[in-house]
Short mmCIF file of C-alpha atoms and ligand atoms in Angstrom, two decimals:
data_model
loop_
_atom_site.label_atom_id
_atom_site.label_comp_id
_atom_site.label_asym_id
_atom_site.label_seq_id
_atom_site.Cartn_x
_atom_site.Cartn_y
_atom_site.Cartn_z
CA MET A 1 49.87 223.31 68.76
CA LYS A 2 46.42 222.96 67.14
CA HIS A 3 46.75 222.17 63.35
CA THR A 4 45.60 219.82 60.68
CA ASP A 5 47.27 217.05 59.31
CA VAL A 6 48.06 217.06 55.58
CA LYS A 7 46.67 213.57 55.18
CA ILE A 8 43.25 214.90 56.58
CA LEU A 9 43.20 218.03 54.42
CA PHE A 10 43.52 215.60 51.36
CA SER A 11 41.12 213.07 52.50
CA GLU A 12 38.33 215.09 53.95
CA HIS A 13 38.98 218.05 51.54
CA GLN A 14 35.25 218.66 51.54
CA GLN A 15 34.86 220.12 54.94
CA PHE A 16 38.36 222.41 54.36
CA ILE A 17 37.33 223.96 50.93
CA ASP A 18 38.01 227.74 51.01
CA LYS A 19 38.52 227.71 54.83
CA SER A 20 41.41 228.96 56.77
CA VAL A 21 43.48 226.17 58.13
CA THR A 22 46.75 225.77 60.08
CA VAL A 23 49.51 223.25 58.95
CA CYS A 24 52.88 222.16 60.28
CA GLY A 25 55.70 220.60 58.46
CA TRP A 26 59.08 220.54 56.80
CA VAL A 27 60.10 222.19 53.55
CA ARG A 28 60.86 219.71 51.02
CA THR A 29 61.44 222.31 48.05
CA TRP A 30 60.71 225.69 47.24
CA ARG A 31 60.72 227.91 44.21
CA ASP A 32 60.75 231.78 44.10
CA SER A 33 59.96 234.43 41.58
CA LYS A 34 59.36 238.24 41.70
CA SER A 35 55.65 238.15 42.62
CA ILE A 36 55.12 234.63 43.87
CA ALA A 37 56.67 231.69 45.76
CA PHE A 38 55.96 228.16 46.16
CA ILE A 39 56.96 225.65 48.94
CA GLU A 40 56.41 221.89 49.12
CA LEU A 41 55.45 221.03 52.62
CA ASN A 42 55.66 217.53 54.15
CA ASP A 43 54.25 216.59 57.54
CA GLY A 44 55.18 212.94 57.41
CA THR A 45 51.07 211.93 57.51
CA SER A 46 51.10 211.88 53.73
CA LEU A 47 53.32 210.80 51.13
CA LYS A 48 51.93 213.68 49.01
CA ASN A 49 53.48 217.38 49.96
CA LEU A 50 51.07 220.21 50.26
CA GLN A 51 51.76 223.12 47.95
CA LEU A 52 51.75 226.56 49.52
CA VAL A 53 51.34 229.55 47.26
CA ILE A 54 52.68 232.60 48.73
CA GLU A 55 51.60 235.86 46.85
CA LYS A 56 54.24 238.27 47.73
CA ASP A 57 51.62 241.51 48.12
CA LYS A 58 49.70 239.66 50.80
CA VAL A 59 52.68 238.28 52.73
CA SER A 60 55.52 240.52 53.81
CA GLU A 61 58.81 239.86 52.44
CA ASN A 62 60.49 239.40 56.05
CA ILE A 63 58.17 236.48 56.61
CA VAL A 64 58.47 234.95 53.27
CA LYS A 65 62.48 234.89 53.29
CA PRO A 66 63.25 232.83 56.20
CA ALA A 67 60.82 230.28 55.24
CA LEU A 68 62.40 229.62 51.89
CA VAL A 69 64.84 227.00 53.25
CA VAL A 70 64.98 223.35 52.53
CA GLY A 71 64.58 221.41 55.61
CA ALA A 72 63.26 224.26 57.83
CA ALA A 73 60.05 223.67 59.97
CA LEU A 74 57.13 225.74 59.57
CA ARG A 75 53.61 226.37 60.74
CA VAL A 76 51.68 228.12 58.28
CA VAL A 77 48.00 229.69 58.14
CA GLY A 78 46.31 229.83 54.77
CA LYS A 79 43.16 229.11 52.79
CA PHE A 80 42.84 225.85 51.56
CA ILE A 81 41.97 226.01 47.91
CA PRO A 82 41.27 223.53 45.13
CA SER A 83 44.09 223.80 42.41
CA GLU A 84 43.89 222.57 38.91
CA ARG A 85 47.77 221.21 39.01
CA ASN A 86 47.97 219.87 42.53
CA GLY A 87 44.50 218.82 43.17
CA PHE A 88 44.61 221.21 46.34
CA GLU A 89 46.91 223.93 47.68
CA LEU A 90 47.13 226.47 50.33
CA SER A 91 47.10 230.16 49.74
CA VAL A 92 49.36 231.38 52.57
CA GLU A 93 48.36 234.24 55.04
CA ASP A 94 51.08 233.83 57.64
CA ILE A 95 54.03 231.90 58.35
CA THR A 96 55.89 230.87 61.53
CA VAL A 97 59.18 229.47 61.30
CA LEU A 98 59.66 226.72 64.35
CA GLY A 99 63.01 225.49 63.31
CA GLY A 100 65.57 227.15 60.74
CA CYS A 101 67.77 224.79 58.94
CA PRO A 102 71.34 225.73 58.15
CA GLN A 103 72.92 225.27 54.47
CA ASP A 104 74.93 222.06 55.66
CA TYR A 105 71.62 220.10 55.92
CA PRO A 106 72.51 217.08 53.98
CA LEU A 107 69.11 216.47 52.25
CA GLN A 108 69.27 219.43 49.52
CA LYS A 109 68.78 217.45 46.68
CA LYS A 110 65.58 215.44 45.52
CA HIS A 111 67.26 212.07 44.98
CA HIS A 112 70.19 210.71 47.29
CA THR A 113 71.66 207.37 47.03
CA LEU A 114 70.43 204.77 49.46
CA GLU A 115 74.20 204.34 50.25
CA PHE A 116 74.36 207.92 51.12
CA LEU A 117 70.99 207.94 53.24
CA ARG A 118 72.51 204.79 55.14
CA THR A 119 75.30 207.03 56.48
CA ILE A 120 72.41 209.59 58.08
CA PRO A 121 69.72 207.23 59.54
CA HIS A 122 68.94 209.94 61.89
CA LEU A 123 67.72 212.09 58.72
CA ARG A 124 66.50 209.22 56.53
CA PRO A 125 62.80 209.62 57.62
CA ARG A 126 62.45 212.96 55.93
CA THR A 127 62.98 211.49 52.55
CA LYS A 128 59.92 210.35 50.45
CA TYR A 129 61.55 207.12 50.02
CA PHE A 130 61.76 206.41 53.59
CA GLU A 131 58.45 208.10 54.58
CA ALA A 132 57.02 205.29 52.35
CA VAL A 133 58.94 202.60 53.89
CA PHE A 134 57.96 203.50 57.30
CA ALA A 135 54.34 204.12 56.53
CA VAL A 136 54.23 200.41 54.87
CA ARG A 137 55.96 199.11 57.87
CA ASN A 138 53.40 200.32 60.19
CA ALA A 139 50.65 199.31 57.84
CA LEU A 140 52.08 195.77 57.71
CA SER A 141 52.34 195.52 61.51
CA PHE A 142 48.77 196.63 61.90
CA ALA A 143 47.63 193.87 59.26
CA ILE A 144 49.64 191.42 60.89
CA HIS A 145 47.62 191.97 64.34
CA LYS A 146 44.23 192.29 62.56
CA TYR A 147 44.73 188.76 60.95
CA PHE A 148 45.63 187.06 64.11
CA ASN A 149 43.08 189.10 66.18
CA LYS A 150 40.07 188.26 63.72
CA ASN A 151 40.74 184.61 63.75
CA GLY A 152 41.19 184.35 67.74
CA TYR A 153 44.83 184.01 68.45
CA LYS A 154 46.29 185.65 71.61
CA TYR A 155 49.18 188.07 71.26
CA VAL A 156 51.72 187.09 73.91
CA HIS A 157 55.04 188.80 74.82
CA THR A 158 57.94 186.36 75.20
CA PRO A 159 61.08 187.32 76.73
CA ILE A 160 63.86 188.95 75.00
CA ILE A 161 66.53 187.98 77.50
CA THR A 162 66.66 183.88 77.55
CA GLY A 163 68.75 181.06 78.63
CA SER A 164 68.02 178.90 75.85
CA ASP A 165 69.38 178.85 72.31
CA CYS A 166 65.91 178.01 70.26
CA GLU A 167 67.43 177.45 66.71
CA GLY A 168 70.59 175.74 68.38
CA ALA A 169 72.97 177.28 65.98
CA GLY A 170 74.90 179.24 68.43
CA GLU A 171 74.11 182.75 67.19
CA MET A 172 73.02 184.04 70.37
CA PHE A 173 74.26 187.43 71.65
CA ARG A 174 75.49 187.24 75.16
CA VAL A 175 73.89 189.49 77.98
CA THR A 176 76.07 190.01 80.76
CA THR A 177 76.92 192.35 83.58
CA GLN A 178 80.11 190.71 84.54
CA PRO A 179 83.56 191.13 83.27
CA TRP A 180 85.81 188.08 83.01
CA ASN A 181 88.03 188.18 86.00
CA ALA A 182 91.15 185.76 86.89
CA LYS A 183 89.47 184.84 90.03
CA TYR A 184 87.06 182.40 88.18
CA ASN A 185 88.51 179.08 87.39
CA ASN A 186 85.98 178.01 84.63
CA GLU A 187 83.19 179.12 82.44
CA GLU A 188 80.56 177.82 85.03
CA GLU A 189 81.85 179.70 88.03
CA TYR A 190 81.77 182.94 85.89
CA PHE A 191 78.19 182.35 84.56
CA ALA A 192 77.28 181.47 88.38
CA ASP A 193 78.69 184.95 89.50
CA ASP A 194 76.80 186.86 86.64
CA PHE A 195 73.47 188.82 86.88
CA PHE A 196 70.99 185.83 86.47
CA GLY A 197 73.40 183.34 88.13
CA ALA A 198 73.40 181.59 84.57
CA LYS A 199 74.62 182.18 81.22
CA ALA A 200 71.94 184.64 79.47
CA GLY A 201 71.58 186.00 75.84
CA LEU A 202 69.17 187.80 73.60
CA THR A 203 66.42 185.54 72.01
CA VAL A 204 66.88 184.31 68.48
CA SER A 205 63.20 183.32 68.52
CA GLY A 206 60.06 183.43 70.71
CA GLN A 207 59.26 180.15 69.83
CA LEU A 208 59.87 177.76 72.87
CA GLU A 209 58.19 180.03 74.99
CA GLY A 210 55.32 180.71 72.28
CA GLU A 211 55.05 176.90 72.48
CA VAL A 212 54.65 177.08 76.29
CA ALA A 213 51.87 179.60 76.00
CA ALA A 214 50.04 177.84 73.19
CA MET A 215 49.81 174.79 75.18
CA GLY A 216 47.29 176.41 77.55
CA LEU A 217 45.92 179.21 75.28
CA GLY A 218 45.58 177.03 72.36
CA LYS A 219 46.63 179.52 69.65
CA ILE A 220 49.09 182.35 70.17
CA TYR A 221 51.45 184.53 68.16
CA THR A 222 54.42 186.68 69.09
CA PHE A 223 55.54 189.65 67.38
CA GLY A 224 58.76 191.10 68.73
CA PRO A 225 62.45 191.72 68.03
CA THR A 226 64.84 188.88 67.66
CA PHE A 227 68.72 188.83 67.40
CA ARG A 228 71.23 186.71 65.73
CA ALA A 229 75.05 186.95 65.72
CA GLU A 230 75.05 185.65 62.29
CA HIS A 231 78.31 186.73 60.27
CA SER A 232 76.29 186.69 57.08
CA ASN A 233 76.95 190.00 55.57
CA THR A 234 73.98 189.91 52.98
CA THR A 235 71.31 192.18 51.88
CA ARG A 236 68.61 189.97 53.59
CA HIS A 237 70.35 189.32 57.00
CA ALA A 238 70.10 191.62 59.98
CA ALA A 239 71.63 191.18 63.39
CA GLU A 240 68.26 192.49 65.13
CA PHE A 241 64.93 191.95 63.15
CA TRP A 242 61.34 191.29 64.07
CA GLN A 243 59.60 187.90 63.72
CA ILE A 244 56.03 186.75 63.88
CA GLU A 245 55.80 183.52 65.33
CA PRO A 246 52.31 181.83 65.53
CA GLU A 247 51.89 178.69 67.46
CA VAL A 248 48.87 176.42 67.13
CA CYS A 249 47.55 173.60 68.79
CA PHE A 250 45.89 170.60 67.49
CA CYS A 251 47.72 171.36 63.96
CA ASP A 252 49.56 169.37 61.89
CA LEU A 253 51.85 170.44 59.00
CA SER A 254 49.27 170.77 56.28
CA ASP A 255 47.10 172.85 58.54
CA ILE A 256 49.87 175.32 59.48
CA ILE A 257 50.64 175.57 55.53
CA GLU A 258 47.16 176.47 54.57
CA ILE A 259 47.20 179.05 57.62
CA ALA A 260 50.73 180.70 56.46
CA GLU A 261 49.20 181.07 52.94
CA ASP A 262 45.94 182.57 54.12
CA PHE A 263 47.95 184.78 56.28
CA ILE A 264 50.47 186.00 53.70
CA LYS A 265 47.42 186.71 51.14
CA PHE A 266 45.49 188.67 53.96
CA ILE A 267 48.41 190.90 54.92
CA ILE A 268 49.33 191.73 51.37
CA LYS A 269 45.67 192.32 50.35
CA ASP A 270 45.61 194.72 53.43
CA VAL A 271 48.47 196.67 52.63
CA LEU A 272 47.36 196.81 49.09
CA GLU A 273 44.06 198.40 50.44
CA ASN A 274 45.79 200.80 52.84
CA CYS A 275 48.99 202.05 51.24
CA PRO A 276 47.87 202.90 47.54
CA ASP A 277 50.17 205.97 47.39
CA GLU A 278 53.18 204.19 49.00
CA LEU A 279 53.04 201.08 46.65
CA GLU A 280 52.25 203.31 43.65
CA TYR A 281 55.59 204.96 44.56
CA PHE A 282 57.55 201.58 45.11
CA ASN A 283 55.87 200.55 41.85
CA GLU A 284 57.30 203.54 39.83
CA ARG A 285 60.50 204.06 41.50
CA ILE A 286 61.98 200.52 42.84
CA GLU A 287 60.15 197.47 41.16
CA LYS A 288 57.91 197.73 37.83
CA GLY A 289 55.17 195.58 38.20
CA LEU A 290 55.16 195.43 42.08
CA ILE A 291 51.39 196.02 42.40
CA GLU A 292 50.47 193.23 39.75
CA LYS A 293 52.79 190.89 41.57
CA LEU A 294 51.16 191.47 44.78
CA ARG A 295 47.58 191.22 43.32
CA SER A 296 48.32 187.92 41.41
CA VAL A 297 50.13 186.54 44.63
CA THR A 298 47.02 187.16 46.84
CA GLU A 299 44.64 185.70 43.75
CA SER A 300 46.47 182.05 43.01
CA GLY A 301 47.75 179.36 45.02
CA PHE A 302 51.32 179.06 46.39
CA GLY A 303 53.29 176.18 44.93
CA LYS A 304 54.53 172.87 47.27
CA VAL A 305 57.48 170.66 46.44
CA THR A 306 59.44 168.37 48.85
CA TYR A 307 62.94 168.85 49.63
CA THR A 308 63.79 165.56 47.77
CA GLU A 309 61.82 166.59 44.71
CA ALA A 310 63.29 170.05 44.79
CA VAL A 311 66.92 168.80 44.74
CA GLU A 312 66.25 166.70 41.89
CA ILE A 313 64.80 169.80 40.04
CA LEU A 314 67.99 171.42 41.01
CA LYS A 315 70.17 169.00 39.62
CA LYS A 316 68.40 168.68 36.56
CA SER A 317 68.22 172.52 35.93
CA GLY A 318 71.68 172.57 34.01
CA LYS A 319 72.38 175.76 36.11
CA GLU A 320 75.87 176.40 37.28
CA PHE A 321 75.36 176.91 40.97
CA LYS A 322 78.16 178.17 43.30
CA TYR A 323 77.25 175.49 45.68
CA ALA A 324 76.96 172.18 44.25
CA VAL A 325 73.43 170.35 45.07
CA GLU A 326 73.33 167.05 46.94
CA TRP A 327 70.50 165.59 48.85
CA GLY A 328 71.32 166.51 52.46
CA CYS A 329 72.80 169.85 51.71
CA ASP A 330 71.14 173.02 52.92
CA LEU A 331 69.60 174.89 50.19
CA GLN A 332 71.41 178.18 49.39
CA THR A 333 69.70 181.52 48.53
CA GLU A 334 70.85 180.89 44.69
CA HIS A 335 68.94 177.58 44.94
CA GLU A 336 65.95 178.89 46.63
CA ARG A 337 65.68 181.81 44.16
CA TYR A 338 65.87 179.48 41.21
CA LEU A 339 62.91 177.33 42.50
CA THR A 340 60.85 180.03 43.21
CA GLU A 341 61.80 182.58 40.47
CA GLU A 342 62.58 180.47 37.53
CA TYR A 343 61.10 177.11 38.15
CA PHE A 344 57.76 177.65 39.93
CA LYS A 345 57.51 181.45 39.38
CA LYS A 346 55.62 181.85 42.35
CA PRO A 347 55.73 181.55 46.36
CA LEU A 348 56.81 178.05 47.24
CA PHE A 349 56.65 175.82 50.19
CA VAL A 350 59.56 173.41 50.17
CA THR A 351 58.57 170.53 52.73
CA ASP A 352 60.10 167.80 54.24
CA TYR A 353 63.76 168.85 54.79
CA PRO A 354 66.70 166.22 56.06
CA ALA A 355 66.44 166.20 59.71
CA ASP A 356 70.19 166.90 59.92
CA ILE A 357 70.14 170.29 58.63
CA LYS A 358 67.18 171.31 60.80
CA ALA A 359 66.45 172.33 64.30
CA PHE A 360 65.85 169.51 67.12
CA TYR A 361 62.04 170.72 67.88
CA MET A 362 60.85 169.46 64.45
CA LYS A 363 58.37 166.47 64.03
CA GLN A 364 60.27 163.54 62.68
CA ASN A 365 58.76 161.72 59.63
CA PRO A 366 58.14 157.97 59.49
CA ASP A 367 61.12 157.60 56.99
CA ASN A 368 63.47 158.71 59.87
CA LYS A 369 65.30 160.91 57.68
CA THR A 370 63.21 163.90 57.11
CA VAL A 371 61.26 166.42 59.46
CA ALA A 372 57.79 167.70 58.92
CA ALA A 373 58.98 171.11 58.17
CA THR A 374 58.64 173.84 55.32
CA ASP A 375 60.22 176.90 54.22
CA LEU A 376 58.02 179.45 52.53
CA LEU A 377 60.51 181.15 49.37
CA VAL A 378 59.45 184.06 47.45
CA PRO A 379 60.87 185.56 44.34
CA GLY A 380 63.48 188.00 44.57
CA ILE A 381 64.15 187.10 48.27
CA GLY A 382 64.15 183.61 48.87
CA GLU A 383 63.13 182.30 52.77
CA ILE A 384 60.66 184.45 54.00
CA ILE A 385 59.01 181.85 56.59
CA GLY A 386 60.53 178.83 58.58
CA CYS A 387 57.78 176.67 59.75
CA SER A 388 57.19 173.02 61.21
CA GLU A 389 55.10 170.55 62.92
CA ARG A 390 56.65 170.13 66.28
CA GLU A 391 57.96 166.98 67.77
CA ALA A 392 55.28 166.22 70.42
CA ASP A 393 56.88 162.77 71.39
CA LEU A 394 58.81 163.27 74.62
CA GLU A 395 61.22 160.42 73.78
CA LYS A 396 61.71 161.24 70.14
CA LEU A 397 62.34 164.82 71.07
CA LYS A 398 64.67 163.88 73.70
CA THR A 399 66.68 161.63 71.35
CA ALA A 400 66.82 164.63 68.87
CA MET A 401 68.15 166.67 71.60
CA LEU A 402 70.79 164.38 72.89
CA LYS A 403 71.81 163.77 69.29
CA ARG A 404 72.69 167.39 68.95
CA ASN A 405 74.44 167.32 72.32
CA MET A 406 71.93 169.58 74.10
CA PRO A 407 72.00 169.72 77.96
CA LEU A 408 68.39 168.20 78.56
CA GLU A 409 68.57 169.58 82.17
CA SER A 410 68.47 173.42 80.54
CA TYR A 411 65.03 172.23 78.98
CA THR A 412 63.06 170.56 81.55
CA GLU A 413 60.22 173.02 81.42
CA TYR A 414 60.06 172.89 77.62
CA LEU A 415 59.96 169.01 78.03
CA ASP A 416 57.39 169.19 80.35
CA THR A 417 55.15 170.24 77.55
CA ARG A 418 55.62 167.16 76.11
CA LYS A 419 55.36 165.10 79.25
CA TYR A 420 51.94 166.72 80.50
CA GLY A 421 49.22 166.58 77.89
CA SER A 422 51.22 166.63 74.69
CA VAL A 423 49.31 167.72 71.55
CA PRO A 424 50.03 167.63 67.71
CA HIS A 425 50.97 171.47 67.14
CA SER A 426 52.72 173.46 64.60
CA GLY A 427 53.94 176.94 64.17
CA PHE A 428 56.05 179.41 61.96
CA GLY A 429 58.41 182.42 62.01
CA LEU A 430 58.03 185.21 59.32
CA GLY A 431 60.71 187.54 59.10
CA PHE A 432 59.11 190.91 59.29
CA GLU A 433 61.73 192.87 57.27
CA ARG A 434 61.95 190.38 54.53
CA MET A 435 58.18 190.55 54.14
CA LEU A 436 58.51 194.22 53.89
CA MET A 437 61.17 193.74 51.43
CA TYR A 438 58.78 191.71 49.44
CA ILE A 439 55.69 194.06 49.51
CA THR A 440 57.58 197.00 48.90
CA GLY A 441 60.44 195.76 46.58
CA VAL A 442 63.11 197.37 48.56
CA GLN A 443 66.44 195.44 47.76
CA ASN A 444 68.31 195.86 51.05
CA ILE A 445 67.26 194.93 54.59
CA ARG A 446 69.15 198.00 55.94
CA ASP A 447 66.54 200.15 54.29
CA THR A 448 63.55 198.59 56.33
CA LEU A 449 64.81 199.31 59.70
CA LEU A 450 65.10 202.72 61.23
CA TYR A 451 68.49 201.87 62.70
CA PRO A 452 69.99 198.72 61.25
CA ARG A 453 72.13 196.50 63.16
CA THR A 454 74.48 194.45 61.01
CA VAL A 455 77.85 192.91 61.57
CA GLY A 456 80.69 195.65 62.35
CA SER A 457 77.70 198.31 61.90
CA LEU A 458 75.73 199.68 65.11
O1 4AD B 501 63.94 180.03 59.96
P1 4AD B 501 64.18 180.63 61.07
O2 4AD B 501 65.44 180.45 61.87
O3 4AD B 501 62.78 180.10 62.18
C1 4AD B 501 62.90 180.27 63.58
O4 4AD B 501 63.30 181.03 64.12
C2 4AD B 501 61.72 179.23 64.16
N1 4AD B 501 61.78 179.29 65.28
C3 4AD B 501 60.41 179.94 63.69
C4 4AD B 501 59.09 179.27 64.19
O5 4AD B 501 58.88 178.25 63.70
N2 4AD B 501 58.48 179.83 65.19
O6 4AD B 501 63.74 182.07 61.06
C5 4AD B 501 62.44 182.61 60.64
C6 4AD B 501 62.34 183.79 59.71
C7 4AD B 501 63.32 183.28 58.47
O7 4AD B 501 62.32 182.60 57.49
C8 4AD B 501 63.63 184.51 58.03
O8 4AD B 501 62.44 185.13 57.20
C9 4AD B 501 63.81 185.59 59.28
O9 4AD B 501 63.11 184.81 60.19
N3 4AD B 501 65.10 185.65 59.46
C10 4AD B 501 65.81 186.62 59.34
N4 4AD B 501 65.61 187.96 58.90
C11 4AD B 501 66.35 188.97 58.93
N5 4AD B 501 67.89 188.60 59.41
C12 4AD B 501 68.35 187.33 59.88
N6 4AD B 501 69.40 187.34 60.43
C13 4AD B 501 67.23 186.64 59.80
N7 4AD B 501 67.20 185.15 60.22
C14 4AD B 501 65.79 184.78 60.09
MG1 MG B 502 65.13 179.11 58.45
#
């Protein structure tokens, strides 16, 4: 079906002015009067609608009538002309209704609440809000690939079905084709009889396989879906979310922190450049000062504080936190947000966490209490990146795993990376939807995903 994208009509308007063009799209709104009717048409390529002007003495009533329906899909032929009010509009010559839309179409109003829209995920992409969200989601993905590509990283695809729980937090979804049966005497027999002959699950992180790839390719990144059966019913947790995980050899914690900061600044700058209309919309509609915030993030340095210092700051804050702070405790969102929003007032790397609250693979610091790890916290959200230098010493790594009761025999391949030509290396995981929330100001992770999966909701 030959037609021109509305985005192209606007961006390359010179070549279309006063010419006849064909456009396709859905009716967002319409107005009618005796001699003239107007339709706001949107085709999903541009946040801007194209205004269709229908002069009734030029187009017959039986063509116009069926087109004046919110939600209907149209193909329209008309002359593209400059307009004082809209910049450009289409003076309609002919309309074909591609798909009618009955009165029970739920999107009759201009604004619907996000809660309501969550009940109709299959229709949400037809609203301006979600058109903007998915446009930025697309641009952000592209920016991420651009950054790594330009810096010589290889994009690797790590498995989604896996046997190892990277984060060791027991939040893996099981993958099985085997119903439990009374013939099994124990779990081992049951797993042995399953599809893979072993216990399998959906990956919580591509890191362990990413490390394997980096140990030959030097620097890699993954960008794929990860899954967590966390029961945290918050606005920042999804059971299925996307993660970007670079892994870099010959790189220590301070190097990877530099890379993470450079990366975050690059992708924000790129989205600022490529999504001006969408960001303008979010700036107006969701977060006043959003664009200013993003600009200033790209222009100034991020903060850096050790966990131990952060605990002192929190204790001295005089704030009534729901969870009390003591050295050794995991920082809660309320603590993270105080640090980044109120105390430092900028993105903040908190480094050198207690080993006991972090994963087995992190490099142990000489103090034997903390690990060379960092979380990047941002105002409004809290943690968006989990990062660490990896333990490169085979014996230390084994000790850390045994301390956590991990079965070494299930990790022999991973341990081989430390046995054969081990090198200092580091990496991080950026939560893609959390980054998207930060860039758009969207408050709930459910509104960044086409089909959000959360506890109790598929
Ligand atoms: O801090 P996490 O658990 O780190 C890892 O998975 C490491 N293996 C990463 C690495 O070093 N390669 O998760 C990384 C990020 C978090 O900072 C957060 O932004 C996001 O993933 N994240 C979630 N996002 C949405 N919903 C959830 N349930 C999330 N859990 C983590
Ligand atoms: Mg984390």
